[in-house]
Amino acid sequence: SIASADMDLNQLEAFLTAQTKKQGGITSDQAAVIAKFWKNHRTSIHESLINQSRWDNVLKNMNWRVDLKSQLRHIDQINTPVAIVEMEVGKNGQ
C-alpha cells in the first residue's frame, strides 16, 4: 500500500498510525522500522515499480485526425465522426 501510493512522510505516518491501532495490526516498533526503511529506499522502490510496469516498447510518435463521412447509403450515418490514430512504437532507448 505504501509503495503503490508513493506515500510522502505525512501520509506514511498516518497510515502506520492507523495500522498500529488496528486489531491484529503492527506494533509501534514495526511501524518505526517500516518508516525508516521507506524513508531510506522510497526513490529506488518507486523507480523499480515504474520499470516493472513499463512495456518494452515506447511511443515514439503519434498522429491523429477526425474524418466526417459525407457519402453513405443511409442518411443517418452521414457526418458521423471517425477517429484515425497512427502510433509509432519502438524499443526503449533506441
Coordinates of N, CA, C and O in Angstrom, one line a residue:
S1 N 0.8 -1.2 0.0 CA 0.0 0.0 0.0 C 0.9 1.3 0.0 O 0.6 2.2 -0.7
I2 N 1.9 1.2 0.8 CA 2.8 2.4 0.9 C 3.5 2.7 -0.5 O 3.5 3.8 -0.9
A3 N 4.0 1.6 -1.1 CA 4.7 1.8 -2.3 C 3.8 2.1 -3.5 O 4.1 3.0 -4.3
S4 N 2.6 1.5 -3.6 CA 1.7 1.8 -4.7 C 1.2 3.2 -4.6 O 0.9 3.8 -5.6
A5 N 1.0 3.7 -3.4 CA 0.5 5.1 -3.3 C 1.6 6.1 -3.3 O 1.4 7.3 -3.3
D6 N 2.9 5.6 -3.3 CA 4.1 6.5 -3.2 C 3.9 7.6 -2.1 O 3.9 8.8 -2.4
M7 N 3.6 7.1 -0.9 CA 3.3 8.0 0.2 C 4.4 8.9 0.6 O 5.6 8.5 0.6
D8 N 4.0 10.2 0.9 CA 5.0 11.1 1.5 C 5.1 10.8 3.0 O 4.4 9.9 3.5
L9 N 5.9 11.6 3.7 CA 6.1 11.3 5.1 C 4.9 11.5 5.9 O 4.7 10.7 6.9
N10 N 4.1 12.5 5.6 CA 2.8 12.7 6.4 C 1.9 11.5 6.2 O 1.2 11.0 7.1
Q11 N 1.7 11.1 4.9 CA 0.8 10.0 4.6 C 1.3 8.7 5.2 O 0.5 7.9 5.8
L12 N 2.6 8.5 5.2 CA 3.2 7.3 5.8 C 2.9 7.3 7.3 O 2.5 6.2 7.8
E13 N 3.1 8.4 8.0 CA 2.9 8.4 9.4 C 1.4 8.1 9.7 O 1.1 7.4 10.7
A14 N 0.5 8.7 9.0 CA -0.9 8.5 9.2 C -1.3 7.0 9.0 O -2.0 6.4 9.7
F15 N -0.7 6.5 7.9 CA -1.0 5.1 7.5 C -0.5 4.1 8.6 O -1.2 3.2 9.1
L16 N 0.7 4.3 9.1 CA 1.3 3.5 10.1 C 0.6 3.6 11.4 O 0.5 2.6 12.1
T17 N 0.2 4.8 11.8 CA -0.5 5.0 13.0 C -1.8 4.2 12.9 O -2.2 3.6 13.9
A18 N -2.5 4.3 11.8 CA -3.8 3.5 11.7 C -3.5 2.0 11.7 O -4.3 1.3 12.3
Q19 N -2.4 1.6 11.2 CA -2.1 0.1 11.2 C -1.8 -0.3 12.7 O -2.0 -1.5 13.0
T20 N -1.2 0.5 13.5 CA -0.9 0.1 14.9 C -2.1 0.1 15.7 O -2.2 -0.6 16.7
K21 N -3.1 0.9 15.3 CA -4.4 0.9 16.1 C -5.4 -0.2 15.7 O -6.3 -0.5 16.4
K22 N -5.1 -0.8 14.6 CA -6.0 -1.9 14.1 C -5.8 -3.2 14.9 O -4.7 -3.5 15.4
Q23 N -6.9 -3.9 15.1 CA -6.8 -5.2 15.8 C -6.0 -6.1 15.0 O -6.2 -6.3 13.8
G24 N -5.0 -6.7 15.5 CA -4.1 -7.6 14.8 C -3.1 -6.9 13.9 O -2.5 -7.5 13.0
G25 N -3.0 -5.6 14.1 CA -2.1 -4.8 13.2 C -0.6 -4.9 13.6 O -0.2 -5.9 14.3
I26 N 0.1 -3.9 13.3 CA 1.6 -3.9 13.6 C 1.9 -3.2 14.9 O 1.0 -2.4 15.4
T27 N 3.0 -3.5 15.5 CA 3.4 -2.8 16.7 C 4.1 -1.5 16.3 O 4.4 -1.2 15.2
S28 N 4.2 -0.6 17.3 CA 4.9 0.7 17.1 C 6.3 0.5 16.7 O 6.9 1.3 15.9
D29 N 7.0 -0.6 17.2 CA 8.4 -0.8 16.8 C 8.5 -1.2 15.3 O 9.3 -0.8 14.6
Q30 N 7.5 -2.1 14.9 CA 7.5 -2.4 13.5 C 7.2 -1.2 12.6 O 7.7 -1.1 11.5
A31 N 6.3 -0.4 13.1 CA 6.0 0.9 12.3 C 7.2 1.7 12.2 O 7.4 2.3 11.1
A32 N 8.0 1.8 13.2 CA 9.2 2.6 13.2 C 10.2 2.1 12.2 O 10.8 2.8 11.4
V33 N 10.3 0.7 12.1 CA 11.3 0.1 11.2 C 10.8 0.3 9.8 O 11.6 0.6 8.9
I34 N 9.5 0.1 9.5 CA 8.9 0.4 8.2 C 9.1 1.8 7.8 O 9.5 2.1 6.6
A35 N 8.9 2.7 8.6 CA 9.0 4.2 8.3 C 10.5 4.5 8.0 O 10.8 5.2 7.0
K36 N 11.4 3.9 8.7 CA 12.9 4.2 8.5 C 13.2 3.6 7.1 O 13.9 4.2 6.3
F37 N 12.8 2.3 6.8 CA 13.1 1.7 5.6 C 12.5 2.5 4.4 O 13.2 2.7 3.4
W38 N 11.3 2.9 4.5 CA 10.6 3.7 3.4 C 11.4 5.0 3.2 O 11.6 5.4 2.1
K39 N 11.8 5.7 4.3 CA 12.5 7.0 4.1 C 13.8 6.8 3.4 O 14.2 7.6 2.6
N40 N 14.5 5.6 3.7 CA 15.8 5.4 3.0 C 15.7 4.8 1.6 O 16.6 5.0 0.8
H41 N 14.6 4.2 1.3 CA 14.6 3.5 0.0 C 13.4 3.9 -0.9 O 13.1 3.2 -1.9
R42 N 12.7 4.9 -0.5 CA 11.5 5.3 -1.3 C 11.8 5.5 -2.8 O 11.1 5.0 -3.6
T43 N 12.8 6.3 -3.1 CA 13.1 6.6 -4.5 C 13.4 5.3 -5.3 O 12.9 5.1 -6.4
S44 N 14.2 4.4 -4.8 CA 14.6 3.2 -5.5 C 13.4 2.3 -5.6 O 13.2 1.6 -6.7
I45 N 12.5 2.2 -4.6 CA 11.3 1.3 -4.7 C 10.4 1.9 -5.8 O 9.8 1.2 -6.6
H46 N 10.2 3.2 -5.8 CA 9.3 3.9 -6.8 C 9.8 3.6 -8.2 O 9.1 3.3 -9.1
E47 N 11.1 3.8 -8.4 CA 11.7 3.6 -9.7 C 11.6 2.2 -10.2 O 11.3 1.9 -11.3
S48 N 11.7 1.2 -9.2 CA 11.6 -0.2 -9.6 C 10.2 -0.5 -10.0 O 9.9 -1.3 -11.0
L49 N 9.2 0.0 -9.3 CA 7.8 -0.2 -9.7 C 7.5 0.4 -11.0 O 6.7 -0.2 -11.8
I50 N 8.0 1.5 -11.3 CA 7.8 2.2 -12.7 C 8.4 1.3 -13.7 O 7.8 1.0 -14.8
N51 N 9.6 0.8 -13.5 CA 10.3 0.0 -14.5 C 9.6 -1.4 -14.7 O 9.5 -1.9 -15.8
Q52 N 9.0 -1.9 -13.7 CA 8.3 -3.2 -13.8 C 7.0 -3.0 -14.6 O 6.5 -3.9 -15.2
S53 N 6.4 -1.8 -14.5 CA 5.1 -1.6 -15.1 C 5.2 -1.1 -16.6 O 4.2 -1.0 -17.3
R54 N 6.4 -0.8 -17.0 CA 6.6 -0.2 -18.3 C 6.8 -1.3 -19.4 O 7.3 -2.4 -19.1
W55 N 6.2 -1.1 -20.5 CA 6.4 -2.1 -21.6 C 7.8 -1.9 -22.2 O 8.5 -1.0 -22.0
D56 N 8.2 -3.0 -23.0 CA 9.5 -2.9 -23.6 C 9.5 -1.8 -24.7 O 10.5 -1.1 -24.9
N57 N 8.3 -1.6 -25.3 CA 8.2 -0.6 -26.4 C 7.8 0.7 -25.8 O 7.1 0.8 -24.8
V58 N 8.2 1.8 -26.4 CA 7.7 3.1 -26.0 C 7.1 3.8 -27.2 O 7.4 3.5 -28.4
L59 N 6.2 4.8 -27.0 CA 5.6 5.6 -28.0 C 6.6 6.6 -28.5 O 7.0 7.4 -27.8
K60 N 6.9 6.5 -29.8 CA 7.9 7.4 -30.4 C 7.1 8.6 -31.1 O 7.6 9.7 -31.1
N61 N 6.0 8.3 -31.7 CA 5.3 9.3 -32.5 C 3.8 9.0 -32.6 O 3.5 7.8 -32.5
M62 N 3.0 10.0 -32.6 CA 1.5 9.7 -32.8 C 0.9 10.8 -33.6 O 1.2 12.0 -33.5
N63 N 0.1 10.4 -34.6 CA -0.6 11.3 -35.5 C -2.1 10.9 -35.4 O -2.4 9.7 -35.3
W64 N -3.0 11.8 -35.5 CA -4.4 11.5 -35.4 C -5.2 12.6 -36.2 O -4.7 13.6 -36.5
R65 N -6.4 12.1 -36.6 CA -7.3 13.0 -37.3 C -8.7 12.5 -37.1 O -8.9 11.3 -36.8
V66 N -9.6 13.4 -37.3 CA -11.0 13.0 -37.3 C -11.6 13.3 -38.6 O -11.5 14.4 -39.2
D67 N -12.2 12.3 -39.2 CA -12.9 12.4 -40.5 C -14.4 12.4 -40.4 O -14.9 11.7 -39.5
L68 N -15.1 13.1 -41.3 CA -16.5 13.0 -41.3 C -17.0 12.3 -42.6 O -16.5 12.7 -43.7
K69 N -17.9 11.4 -42.5 CA -18.3 10.7 -43.7 C -19.3 11.6 -44.4 O -20.3 12.1 -43.8
S70 N -19.2 11.7 -45.7 CA -20.1 12.6 -46.5 C -21.0 11.8 -47.4 O -21.9 12.4 -47.9
Q71 N -20.7 10.6 -47.7 CA -21.5 9.8 -48.6 C -21.7 8.4 -48.1 O -20.7 7.7 -47.9
L72 N -22.9 8.0 -47.8 CA -23.2 6.7 -47.3 C -24.6 6.3 -47.8 O -25.3 7.1 -48.3
R73 N -24.9 5.0 -47.7 CA -26.2 4.5 -48.1 C -27.3 5.1 -47.3 O -28.4 5.4 -47.8
H74 N -27.1 5.2 -46.0 CA -28.1 5.6 -45.1 C -27.8 7.0 -44.6 O -26.8 7.3 -44.2
I75 N -28.8 7.9 -44.7 CA -28.7 9.3 -44.4 C -28.3 9.5 -43.0 O -27.6 10.5 -42.7
D76 N -28.7 8.7 -42.0 CA -28.4 8.9 -40.6 C -26.9 8.7 -40.3 O -26.5 9.0 -39.2
Q77 N -26.2 8.1 -41.2 CA -24.7 7.8 -41.0 C -23.9 8.9 -41.5 O -22.7 9.0 -41.3
I78 N -24.4 9.9 -42.2 CA -23.6 11.0 -42.8 C -23.2 11.9 -41.6 O -23.9 12.1 -40.7
N79 N -22.0 12.5 -41.8 CA -21.4 13.3 -40.8 C -21.1 12.6 -39.4 O -21.0 13.2 -38.4
T80 N -21.0 11.3 -39.5 CA -20.6 10.6 -38.3 C -19.1 10.7 -38.2 O -18.3 10.3 -39.1
P81 N -18.5 11.2 -37.1 CA -17.1 11.3 -37.0 C -16.4 10.0 -36.8 O -16.9 9.1 -36.1
V82 N -15.2 9.9 -37.4 CA -14.4 8.7 -37.3 C -13.0 9.1 -37.0 O -12.4 10.0 -37.7
A83 N -12.5 8.6 -35.9 CA -11.1 9.0 -35.4 C -10.1 8.0 -36.0 O -10.3 6.8 -36.0
I84 N -9.1 8.5 -36.6 CA -8.0 7.7 -37.1 C -6.7 8.0 -36.4 O -6.3 9.2 -36.3
V85 N -6.1 7.0 -35.7 CA -4.9 7.2 -34.9 C -3.8 6.4 -35.4 O -4.0 5.2 -35.7
E86 N -2.7 7.0 -35.6 CA -1.5 6.3 -36.1 C -0.4 6.4 -35.0 O 0.0 7.5 -34.6
M87 N 0.1 5.3 -34.5 CA 1.1 5.3 -33.4 C 2.3 4.6 -33.8 O 2.2 3.5 -34.4
E88 N 3.5 5.2 -33.6 CA 4.7 4.5 -33.9 C 5.4 4.2 -32.6 O 5.6 5.0 -31.7
V89 N 5.7 2.9 -32.4 CA 6.3 2.4 -31.2 C 7.7 1.9 -31.6 O 8.0 1.5 -32.7
G90 N 8.6 1.9 -30.6 CA 10.0 1.4 -30.8 C 10.5 1.0 -29.4 O 9.9 1.2 -28.4
K91 N 11.6 0.4 -29.5 CA 12.3 -0.1 -28.3 C 12.8 1.0 -27.4 O 13.2 2.1 -27.9
N92 N 12.7 0.8 -26.1 CA 13.1 1.9 -25.2 C 14.6 2.1 -25.3 O 15.4 1.2 -25.4
G93 N 15.0 3.4 -25.5 CA 16.4 3.8 -25.7 C 16.9 3.7 -27.1 O 18.1 4.0 -27.4
Q94 N 16.1 3.4 -28.1 CA 16.5 3.3 -29.5 C 15.8 4.3 -30.3 O 14.7 4.7 -30.0

